[in-house]
Short mmCIF file of C-alpha atoms in Angstrom, two decimals:
data_model
loop_
_atom_site.label_atom_id
_atom_site.label_comp_id
_atom_site.label_asym_id
_atom_site.label_seq_id
_atom_site.Cartn_x
_atom_site.Cartn_y
_atom_site.Cartn_z
CA MET A 1 16.34 49.44 -45.05
CA THR A 2 12.70 48.49 -44.71
CA ARG A 3 10.62 49.82 -47.54
CA PRO A 4 7.52 51.82 -46.64
CA LEU A 5 4.19 50.06 -46.86
CA SER A 6 2.35 50.39 -50.13
CA LEU A 7 -1.02 52.01 -49.73
CA PRO A 8 -4.19 50.10 -50.63
CA PRO A 9 -6.46 51.68 -53.21
CA VAL A 10 -8.15 54.75 -51.75
CA PRO A 11 -11.13 56.50 -53.29
CA ALA A 12 -10.52 59.89 -54.82
CA VAL A 13 -10.94 62.62 -52.21
CA GLY A 14 -10.45 66.36 -52.31
CA LEU A 15 -7.02 67.31 -51.03
CA PRO A 16 -8.33 70.25 -48.93
CA ALA A 17 -10.90 67.95 -47.32
CA LEU A 18 -8.22 65.35 -46.58
CA GLN A 19 -5.99 68.03 -45.06
CA ARG A 20 -8.80 69.29 -42.84
CA ARG A 21 -9.73 65.80 -41.68
CA THR A 22 -6.11 64.94 -40.87
CA SER A 23 -5.71 68.19 -38.95
CA ALA A 24 -8.93 67.56 -36.99
CA VAL A 25 -7.80 64.06 -35.97
CA LEU A 26 -4.40 65.37 -34.88
CA VAL A 27 -6.02 68.19 -32.89
CA VAL A 28 -8.26 65.75 -31.00
CA SER A 29 -5.36 63.38 -30.27
CA GLN A 30 -3.19 66.33 -29.24
CA ILE A 31 -5.81 67.56 -26.77
CA LEU A 32 -6.02 64.09 -25.24
CA GLY A 33 -2.25 63.58 -25.25
CA GLY A 34 -1.58 66.98 -23.68
CA LEU A 35 -4.20 66.22 -21.04
CA GLY A 36 -2.59 62.87 -20.26
CA VAL A 37 0.85 64.40 -19.85
CA ALA A 38 -0.36 67.30 -17.71
CA ILE A 39 -2.46 65.13 -15.35
CA GLY A 40 0.51 63.03 -14.32
CA ILE A 41 3.58 65.18 -14.69
CA ALA A 42 2.33 67.78 -12.20
CA LEU A 43 2.69 65.28 -9.34
CA ALA A 44 5.82 63.48 -10.58
CA PRO A 45 8.32 65.27 -8.26
CA MET A 46 6.15 64.70 -5.20
CA LEU A 47 5.70 61.04 -6.09
CA ALA A 48 9.45 60.60 -6.59
CA ALA A 49 10.17 62.12 -3.18
CA GLU A 50 7.58 59.84 -1.56
CA VAL A 51 8.88 56.63 -3.18
CA SER A 52 12.59 57.42 -2.76
CA GLY A 53 12.26 58.94 0.69
CA SER A 54 14.40 61.91 -0.32
CA GLU A 55 13.39 65.33 -1.60
CA ALA A 56 16.81 65.62 -3.20
CA LEU A 57 15.79 62.92 -5.71
CA SER A 58 12.43 64.45 -6.58
CA GLY A 59 13.78 66.18 -9.71
CA LEU A 60 14.84 62.87 -11.24
CA ALA A 61 11.26 61.94 -12.13
CA PRO A 62 10.63 64.74 -14.67
CA THR A 63 14.24 64.37 -15.85
CA ALA A 64 13.60 60.68 -16.59
CA SER A 65 10.54 61.68 -18.59
CA VAL A 66 12.58 64.11 -20.69
CA LEU A 67 15.29 61.50 -21.26
CA GLY A 68 12.65 58.98 -22.28
CA THR A 69 11.35 61.45 -24.86
CA ALA A 70 14.86 61.89 -26.22
CA LEU A 71 15.79 58.19 -26.31
CA LEU A 72 12.57 57.16 -28.06
CA SER A 73 12.74 59.90 -30.69
CA LEU A 74 14.92 58.09 -33.21
CA PRO A 75 13.32 54.61 -32.98
CA LEU A 76 9.87 56.12 -33.48
CA ALA A 77 11.15 58.27 -36.34
CA ALA A 78 12.53 55.13 -38.00
CA LEU A 79 9.17 53.41 -37.52
CA MET A 80 7.34 56.35 -39.08
CA THR A 81 9.74 56.33 -42.01
CA SER A 82 8.89 52.74 -42.83
CA ARG A 83 5.29 52.41 -41.56
CA GLY A 84 3.87 55.94 -41.46
CA ARG A 85 2.74 58.45 -38.85
CA ARG A 86 -0.19 56.36 -37.68
CA SER A 87 1.95 53.44 -36.52
CA GLY A 88 4.47 55.73 -34.83
CA LEU A 89 1.90 57.81 -32.95
CA MET A 90 -0.05 54.71 -31.87
CA LEU A 91 3.11 53.10 -30.46
CA ALA A 92 4.14 56.33 -28.71
CA TYR A 93 0.79 56.58 -26.90
CA LEU A 94 0.91 52.87 -26.01
CA ILE A 95 4.40 53.22 -24.50
CA GLY A 96 3.21 56.31 -22.62
CA ALA A 97 0.29 54.34 -21.18
CA LEU A 98 2.57 51.46 -20.16
CA GLY A 99 4.90 53.96 -18.53
CA GLY A 100 2.02 55.38 -16.50
CA GLY A 101 1.10 51.88 -15.38
CA LEU A 102 4.69 51.19 -14.30
CA VAL A 103 4.70 54.39 -12.24
CA VAL A 104 1.59 53.18 -10.38
CA LEU A 105 3.16 49.76 -9.82
CA ALA A 106 6.37 51.39 -8.57
CA THR A 107 4.45 53.33 -5.91
CA MET A 108 2.67 50.18 -4.74
CA LEU A 109 5.85 48.07 -4.32
CA PRO A 110 7.59 50.68 -3.75
CA SER A 111 10.55 50.80 -6.18
CA PHE A 112 12.34 53.98 -7.17
CA PRO A 113 14.24 52.46 -10.16
CA LEU A 114 10.94 51.13 -11.51
CA LEU A 115 9.43 54.58 -11.02
CA LEU A 116 12.19 56.15 -13.14
CA LEU A 117 11.69 53.48 -15.82
CA GLY A 118 7.98 54.23 -15.85
CA MET A 119 8.62 57.96 -16.14
CA ALA A 120 10.94 57.32 -19.10
CA GLY A 121 8.12 55.43 -20.82
CA PHE A 122 5.68 58.15 -19.82
CA GLY A 123 7.83 60.57 -21.84
CA ALA A 124 6.58 58.85 -25.02
CA GLY A 125 3.28 60.67 -24.50
CA SER A 126 5.11 63.97 -24.86
CA LEU A 127 6.97 62.63 -27.90
CA ALA A 128 3.66 61.82 -29.62
CA GLY A 129 2.67 65.45 -29.22
CA LEU A 130 5.96 66.65 -30.67
CA GLN A 131 5.69 64.36 -33.70
CA ALA A 132 2.06 65.31 -34.29
CA ARG A 133 3.13 68.82 -35.30
CA PHE A 134 5.18 67.33 -38.14
CA ALA A 135 2.36 65.02 -39.16
CA ALA A 136 0.18 68.10 -39.60
CA ALA A 137 2.63 69.41 -42.19
CA ASP A 138 2.77 66.27 -44.34
CA LEU A 139 -0.15 67.11 -46.60
CA VAL A 140 0.21 70.87 -46.93
CA GLY A 141 2.36 72.97 -49.21
CA PRO A 142 5.07 75.22 -47.79
CA GLU A 143 2.84 78.28 -48.07
CA ARG A 144 0.57 76.90 -45.30
CA ARG A 145 3.00 74.73 -43.36
CA GLY A 146 3.51 77.15 -40.46
CA ARG A 147 -0.23 77.45 -39.89
CA ALA A 148 -0.71 73.68 -40.05
CA ILE A 149 1.98 73.11 -37.41
CA SER A 150 0.67 75.92 -35.21
CA THR A 151 -2.87 74.52 -35.18
CA VAL A 152 -1.68 71.28 -33.63
CA VAL A 153 0.60 73.13 -31.20
CA TRP A 154 -2.34 75.33 -30.18
CA ALA A 155 -4.44 72.26 -29.33
CA THR A 156 -1.95 71.46 -26.56
CA THR A 157 -3.30 74.50 -24.68
CA ILE A 158 -6.51 72.75 -23.71
CA GLY A 159 -4.91 69.68 -22.19
CA SER A 160 -2.08 71.61 -20.55
CA VAL A 161 -4.51 73.96 -18.79
CA LEU A 162 -7.02 71.30 -17.75
CA GLY A 163 -4.52 68.63 -16.72
CA PRO A 164 -3.11 70.11 -13.48
CA ASN A 165 -6.65 70.96 -12.35
CA ILE A 166 -7.73 67.35 -12.84
CA SER A 167 -4.82 65.91 -10.85
CA ALA A 168 -6.43 66.44 -7.44
CA PRO A 169 -9.84 64.94 -8.37
CA ALA A 170 -8.02 62.04 -10.04
CA SER A 171 -6.19 61.36 -6.80
CA ARG A 172 -9.43 61.27 -4.82
CA LEU A 173 -10.91 58.68 -7.18
CA PHE A 174 -8.63 56.02 -5.75
CA ARG A 175 -9.25 56.54 -2.04
CA GLY A 176 -9.88 53.21 -0.38
CA THR A 177 -8.22 51.25 -3.20
CA PRO A 178 -4.77 49.60 -3.35
CA VAL A 179 -3.65 52.38 -5.68
CA PRO A 180 -1.97 55.20 -3.68
CA GLU A 181 -3.73 58.53 -4.10
CA ALA A 182 -0.60 60.25 -5.40
CA ALA A 183 -0.32 57.63 -8.16
CA GLY A 184 -3.96 57.85 -9.20
CA PRO A 185 -3.38 60.62 -11.77
CA PHE A 186 -0.88 58.40 -13.62
CA LEU A 187 -3.51 55.70 -13.99
CA CYS A 188 -5.85 58.33 -15.44
CA SER A 189 -3.04 59.50 -17.72
CA ALA A 190 -2.55 55.96 -18.99
CA ALA A 191 -6.26 55.69 -19.81
CA VAL A 192 -6.18 59.03 -21.68
CA PHE A 193 -3.09 57.96 -23.66
CA LEU A 194 -4.87 54.76 -24.70
CA LEU A 195 -7.86 56.83 -25.83
CA ALA A 196 -5.59 59.12 -27.85
CA GLY A 197 -3.96 56.09 -29.47
CA LEU A 198 -7.38 54.69 -30.32
CA VAL A 199 -8.38 57.96 -32.00
CA VAL A 200 -5.23 57.83 -34.13
CA ALA A 201 -5.72 54.14 -34.96
CA LEU A 202 -9.31 54.58 -36.10
CA ALA A 203 -9.33 58.02 -37.67
CA LEU A 204 -5.86 58.86 -39.04
CA ARG A 205 -6.62 57.23 -42.40
CA PRO A 206 -5.15 57.44 -44.94
CA ASP A 207 -1.78 57.91 -43.29
CA PRO A 208 -0.60 61.49 -44.03
CA LEU A 209 3.09 60.66 -44.49
CA LEU A 210 2.49 57.66 -46.75
CA THR A 211 -0.11 59.64 -48.69
CA ALA A 212 2.33 62.50 -49.23
CA ARG A 213 4.93 60.06 -50.51
CA ALA A 214 2.44 58.49 -52.90
CA LEU A 215 1.82 61.95 -54.37
CA ALA A 216 5.53 62.79 -54.52
CA PRO A 217 7.48 60.03 -56.30
CA GLU A 218 10.97 59.22 -55.05
CA GLY A 219 12.73 60.69 -58.09
CA PRO A 220 16.37 61.57 -57.48
CA GLU A 221 15.92 61.60 -53.70
CA GLY A 222 15.82 57.82 -53.46
CA PRO A 223 13.80 55.77 -50.98
CA PRO A 224 12.88 57.09 -47.51
CA LYS A 225 15.66 57.00 -44.92
CA GLY A 226 14.99 56.76 -41.20
CA SER A 227 18.39 56.31 -39.59
CA LEU A 228 20.26 58.75 -37.37
CA ARG A 229 23.00 58.93 -39.99
CA ALA A 230 20.48 59.89 -42.69
CA GLY A 231 19.12 62.67 -40.47
CA ILE A 232 22.57 64.03 -39.68
CA GLU A 233 23.63 63.94 -43.34
CA ALA A 234 20.49 65.78 -44.44
CA VAL A 235 21.05 68.50 -41.84
CA ARG A 236 24.74 68.85 -42.73
CA ALA A 237 23.83 69.28 -46.39
CA SER A 238 21.45 72.20 -45.78
CA PRO A 239 22.41 75.49 -44.08
CA MET A 240 18.73 76.24 -43.52
CA ALA A 241 18.22 72.87 -41.83
CA ARG A 242 21.15 73.60 -39.51
CA LEU A 243 19.62 76.95 -38.61
CA ALA A 244 16.23 75.32 -38.00
CA LEU A 245 17.71 72.60 -35.78
CA VAL A 246 19.69 75.12 -33.72
CA THR A 247 16.61 77.36 -33.41
CA VAL A 248 14.33 74.60 -32.10
CA THR A 249 16.97 73.24 -29.72
CA VAL A 250 18.08 76.58 -28.28
CA SER A 251 14.55 78.00 -27.97
CA HIS A 252 13.39 74.93 -26.06
CA THR A 253 16.49 74.75 -23.86
CA ALA A 254 16.39 78.44 -22.92
CA MET A 255 12.69 78.23 -22.13
CA VAL A 256 12.95 75.10 -19.97
CA SER A 257 16.04 76.31 -18.10
CA ILE A 258 14.40 79.58 -17.07
CA MET A 259 10.91 78.20 -16.49
CA VAL A 260 11.85 75.35 -14.14
CA MET A 261 13.63 77.67 -11.70
CA THR A 262 11.07 80.49 -11.74
CA PRO A 263 8.90 78.95 -8.97
CA VAL A 264 12.00 78.69 -6.77
CA ASP A 265 12.85 82.36 -7.32
CA LEU A 266 9.26 83.45 -6.73
CA SER A 267 9.07 81.53 -3.47
CA ARG A 268 12.35 83.12 -2.33
CA HIS A 269 10.70 86.51 -2.80
CA GLY A 270 7.60 85.62 -0.79
CA ALA A 271 5.20 84.39 -3.50
CA GLY A 272 2.63 81.81 -2.46
CA LEU A 273 1.56 78.70 -4.33
CA GLN A 274 -1.47 80.41 -5.84
CA LEU A 275 0.61 83.23 -7.33
CA ILE A 276 3.22 80.76 -8.60
CA GLY A 277 0.44 78.78 -10.27
CA LEU A 278 -0.89 81.91 -11.97
CA VAL A 279 2.56 82.83 -13.27
CA ILE A 280 3.10 79.35 -14.74
CA SER A 281 -0.42 79.36 -16.23
CA GLY A 282 0.38 82.66 -17.93
CA HIS A 283 3.59 81.14 -19.25
CA ILE A 284 1.72 78.15 -20.70
CA ALA A 285 -0.79 80.51 -22.32
CA GLY A 286 2.10 82.34 -23.96
CA MET A 287 3.51 79.04 -25.25
CA TYR A 288 0.39 77.67 -26.86
CA ALA A 289 -2.52 80.11 -27.08
CA PHE A 290 -0.85 82.42 -29.60
CA SER A 291 0.73 79.72 -31.76
CA PRO A 292 -1.75 80.32 -34.66
CA VAL A 293 -0.46 83.88 -34.83
CA MET A 294 3.12 82.64 -35.01
CA GLY A 295 2.18 80.14 -37.71
CA TRP A 296 0.49 82.84 -39.78
CA LEU A 297 3.49 85.11 -39.41
CA ALA A 298 5.89 82.31 -40.39
CA ASP A 299 3.92 81.73 -43.60
CA ARG A 300 3.26 85.39 -44.31
CA LEU A 301 6.54 87.08 -43.37
CA GLY A 302 8.90 84.13 -43.67
CA ARG A 303 10.62 81.68 -41.36
CA LEU A 304 13.73 83.82 -40.89
CA THR A 305 11.70 86.83 -39.79
CA VAL A 306 9.86 84.82 -37.12
CA ILE A 307 13.11 83.22 -35.95
CA GLY A 308 14.45 86.74 -35.46
CA LEU A 309 11.26 87.55 -33.54
CA ALA A 310 11.85 84.49 -31.34
CA VAL A 311 15.37 85.66 -30.49
CA GLY A 312 14.04 89.11 -29.60
CA LEU A 313 11.19 87.80 -27.45
CA LEU A 314 13.33 85.28 -25.57
CA SER A 315 16.01 87.91 -24.90
CA CYS A 316 13.38 90.36 -23.65
CA ALA A 317 11.92 87.63 -21.42
CA ALA A 318 15.31 86.89 -19.89
CA LEU A 319 15.82 90.61 -19.20
CA LEU A 320 12.38 91.02 -17.59
CA ALA A 321 12.53 87.88 -15.43
CA GLY A 322 16.21 88.18 -14.56
CA THR A 323 15.88 91.73 -13.21
CA ALA A 324 12.45 91.37 -11.55
CA GLY A 325 13.57 90.48 -8.03
CA PRO A 326 10.57 90.89 -5.68
CA ARG A 327 8.42 92.48 -8.45
CA HIS A 328 6.17 89.51 -9.13
CA GLY A 329 4.25 91.28 -11.89
CA GLN A 330 7.47 91.77 -13.85
CA THR A 331 8.34 88.10 -13.38
CA ALA A 332 4.89 87.12 -14.68
CA ALA A 333 5.37 89.36 -17.72
CA GLY A 334 8.78 87.83 -18.36
CA LEU A 335 7.41 84.29 -18.23
CA PHE A 336 4.54 85.17 -20.57
CA VAL A 337 6.98 86.66 -23.10
CA LEU A 338 9.20 83.59 -22.62
CA GLY A 339 6.28 81.44 -23.74
CA LEU A 340 5.70 83.65 -26.79
CA GLY A 341 9.36 83.40 -27.77
CA TRP A 342 9.29 79.61 -27.44
CA SER A 343 6.19 79.47 -29.65
CA ALA A 344 7.82 81.61 -32.36
CA GLY A 345 11.04 79.58 -32.34
CA MET A 346 9.35 76.19 -32.23
CA ILE A 347 6.86 76.85 -35.04
CA ALA A 348 9.16 78.75 -37.41
CA GLY A 349 12.02 76.33 -36.73
CA SER A 350 9.85 73.24 -37.26
CA ALA A 351 8.42 74.62 -40.51
CA LEU A 352 11.87 75.58 -41.80
CA LEU A 353 13.27 72.18 -40.87
CA THR A 354 10.59 70.46 -42.96
CA ASP A 355 11.08 72.93 -45.83
CA ALA A 356 14.83 72.52 -45.97
CA VAL A 357 15.36 68.75 -46.35
CA PRO A 358 14.25 66.25 -49.00
CA ARG A 359 11.02 64.42 -48.28
CA SER A 360 12.88 61.10 -48.12
CA ALA A 361 14.83 62.30 -45.05
CA GLN A 362 12.15 64.39 -43.32
CA ALA A 363 11.08 61.82 -40.72
CA ALA A 364 14.71 61.08 -39.82
CA VAL A 365 15.52 64.78 -39.46
CA GLN A 366 12.38 65.39 -37.40
CA GLY A 367 13.36 62.57 -35.06
CA LEU A 368 16.85 64.01 -34.77
CA SER A 369 15.29 67.38 -33.92
CA ASP A 370 13.19 65.94 -31.09
CA LEU A 371 16.19 63.99 -29.77
CA THR A 372 18.42 67.06 -29.77
CA MET A 373 15.94 69.47 -28.20
CA SER A 374 14.81 67.00 -25.51
CA ALA A 375 18.34 66.02 -24.53
CA ALA A 376 19.52 69.64 -24.46
CA ALA A 377 16.50 70.71 -22.41
CA GLY A 378 17.13 67.88 -19.95
CA VAL A 379 20.71 69.03 -19.46
CA GLY A 380 19.60 72.66 -19.28
CA GLY A 381 16.93 71.97 -16.67
CA ALA A 382 19.33 69.96 -14.51
CA THR A 383 22.07 72.60 -14.81
CA ALA A 384 19.70 75.46 -14.05
CA GLY A 385 19.36 74.38 -10.42
CA VAL A 386 23.12 74.39 -9.95
CA ILE A 387 23.42 77.84 -11.55
CA VAL A 388 20.71 79.33 -9.33
CA ALA A 389 22.21 77.74 -6.22
CA GLN A 390 25.69 79.07 -7.01
CA TRP A 391 25.04 82.46 -8.66
CA GLY A 392 21.32 83.21 -8.61
CA TYR A 393 18.28 83.53 -10.86
CA GLY A 394 19.51 86.66 -12.64
CA PRO A 395 22.70 85.01 -13.95
CA LEU A 396 20.60 82.03 -15.09
CA ASN A 397 18.55 84.34 -17.29
CA ALA A 398 21.70 85.99 -18.60
CA MET A 399 23.07 82.59 -19.59
CA GLY A 400 19.76 81.70 -21.20
CA ALA A 401 19.97 84.84 -23.30
CA ALA A 402 23.58 84.03 -24.22
CA LEU A 403 22.41 80.69 -25.67
CA LEU A 404 20.49 82.68 -28.30
CA LEU A 405 23.62 84.18 -29.86
CA PRO A 406 24.28 81.26 -32.27
CA VAL A 407 20.68 81.47 -33.51
CA ALA A 408 20.96 85.21 -34.09
CA VAL A 409 24.27 84.86 -35.94
CA LEU A 410 23.09 82.00 -38.16
CA ALA A 411 19.78 83.72 -38.97
CA LEU A 412 21.55 86.97 -39.84
CA ARG A 413 24.02 85.18 -42.10
CA ARG A 414 21.26 83.34 -43.94
CA SER A 415 19.25 86.57 -44.31
CA LEU A 416 22.22 88.34 -45.88
CA ARG A 417 22.96 85.48 -48.27
CA GLN A 418 19.44 84.79 -49.49
CA ARG A 419 17.04 86.81 -51.57
CA PRO A 420 14.30 88.65 -49.66
CA ASP A 421 11.87 85.75 -50.11
CA ALA A 422 14.31 83.11 -48.88
CA GLY A 423 13.18 81.06 -45.91
CA ARG A 424 9.53 81.65 -46.75
CA GLY A 425 7.76 78.40 -47.41
CA ARG A 426 10.29 76.76 -49.72
CA SER A 427 10.11 73.03 -50.12
CA ALA A 428 13.45 72.14 -51.61
CA ALA A 429 16.65 71.62 -49.71
CA ASP A 430 17.86 74.85 -51.32
CA PRO A 431 15.51 77.55 -49.99
CA ARG A 432 16.26 79.66 -53.06
CA ALA A 433 14.56 77.12 -55.28
CA PRO A 434 11.10 78.05 -56.52
CA GLY A 435 8.40 76.85 -54.20
CA PRO A 436 5.62 74.64 -55.48
CA GLY A 437 2.38 76.10 -56.66
CA PRO A 438 -0.74 75.98 -54.52
CA LEU A 439 -1.70 72.53 -55.80
CA CYS A 440 1.73 70.95 -55.45
CA LEU A 441 2.72 68.86 -52.50
CA GLY A 442 6.17 68.90 -50.90
CA THR A 443 9.02 68.64 -53.35
CA SER A 444 7.05 67.00 -56.11
CA PRO A 445 7.01 68.97 -59.38
CA ARG A 446 3.79 67.24 -60.37
CA PRO A 447 0.67 69.38 -59.82
CA LEU A 448 -2.42 67.90 -58.26
CA ARG A 449 -5.23 68.34 -60.74
CA ARG A 450 -8.15 70.21 -59.18
CA GLY A 451 -6.94 69.30 -55.69
CA VAL A 452 -7.95 65.64 -56.08
CA VAL A 453 -5.97 62.85 -54.47
CA VAL A 454 -6.03 59.37 -55.97
CA LEU A 455 -3.90 56.77 -54.18
CA ARG A 456 -3.18 53.35 -55.56
CA GLY A 457 -1.34 50.45 -54.03
#
């Protein structure tokens, strides 16, 4: 196992100031990364149909992106374990940029296999955004972890809203050039990914994960572990970690499965492209715009409470959307609530996952989480089309709601077994263990005197 890099001497800095600076850098990179993903991914199905010559293959482009996110999760988690967040995020953005370049090359040749390979690499841009939420939690205590994660998730709103609106102008930029207009947005995405990687390279110093480790000695946990086996073992050892992993995976899978088929159902009931766009925009607003509220609730009321809220919201969304039929307003309301439920499940689940495992295994478990949720969502999105074609949009929503049953059962069991404050910002693998004081970091019992960080190599 490669040992993590030792940190060079760093001047003493206030811990709150370091936390704020790290959060600001992650927010800026998240805005850029979200923008890069949204610029390109909006035109991926159309580009796939154009290159392959078949509309039936158009769905493989976004599927390849999701699979790329899943396949790269563990290698990048291992890199972060040994080299820190900065190296992992930089590499993720670089791979995303290379993927965007391959997509452009594939349209010029043309080559459909190369297009799918490029889309798989493009998925690394999404993975960087997923891992950034965990990086935001490295330097904060459990009592503020939900809010730290939610701030970075909220930043995705800006890029996700602006991106699709930039796609058309980005296409026009390449008129009269060898680059096909439909591929132009991917070239812009690649440039934005490179800019996001540059921001991380220059400004994410000191590295938040390595800094947190320097403040929390290995102790009985042993050295950091970044393998898949280490992640699985850590999750198996903690009931709360299992609940968190199931929550994140199911929330994401239910959301993706319902969301991807909503435009199809709307068009079947006479909705035009403008209305479909408004419904999806409302859904995205529900996913990201209210994430600070979910983070505050997760810290204030507890992770288990917000996980229960996620189950309720996602079930309500499935009921609203699945029974809407031609009532487009009801469908829009259902998709907005679907976004809120995803936000609650993602933020509370991510915070609980970090709380529930030892610091030495956190990066491995976080990589396992992104692998599991991306792979499950890819299967769910692909299966959703078959379900709608065979049985309809209503049964799809019913099945999405049924996926939530394991989360509800596990959350209820943990609530009954733990004290009332269990699941609220605990740092140890056993959520019943006392949480650290306001000046403690992670699982370290050593207080930080006056909030000052002094790092030595």
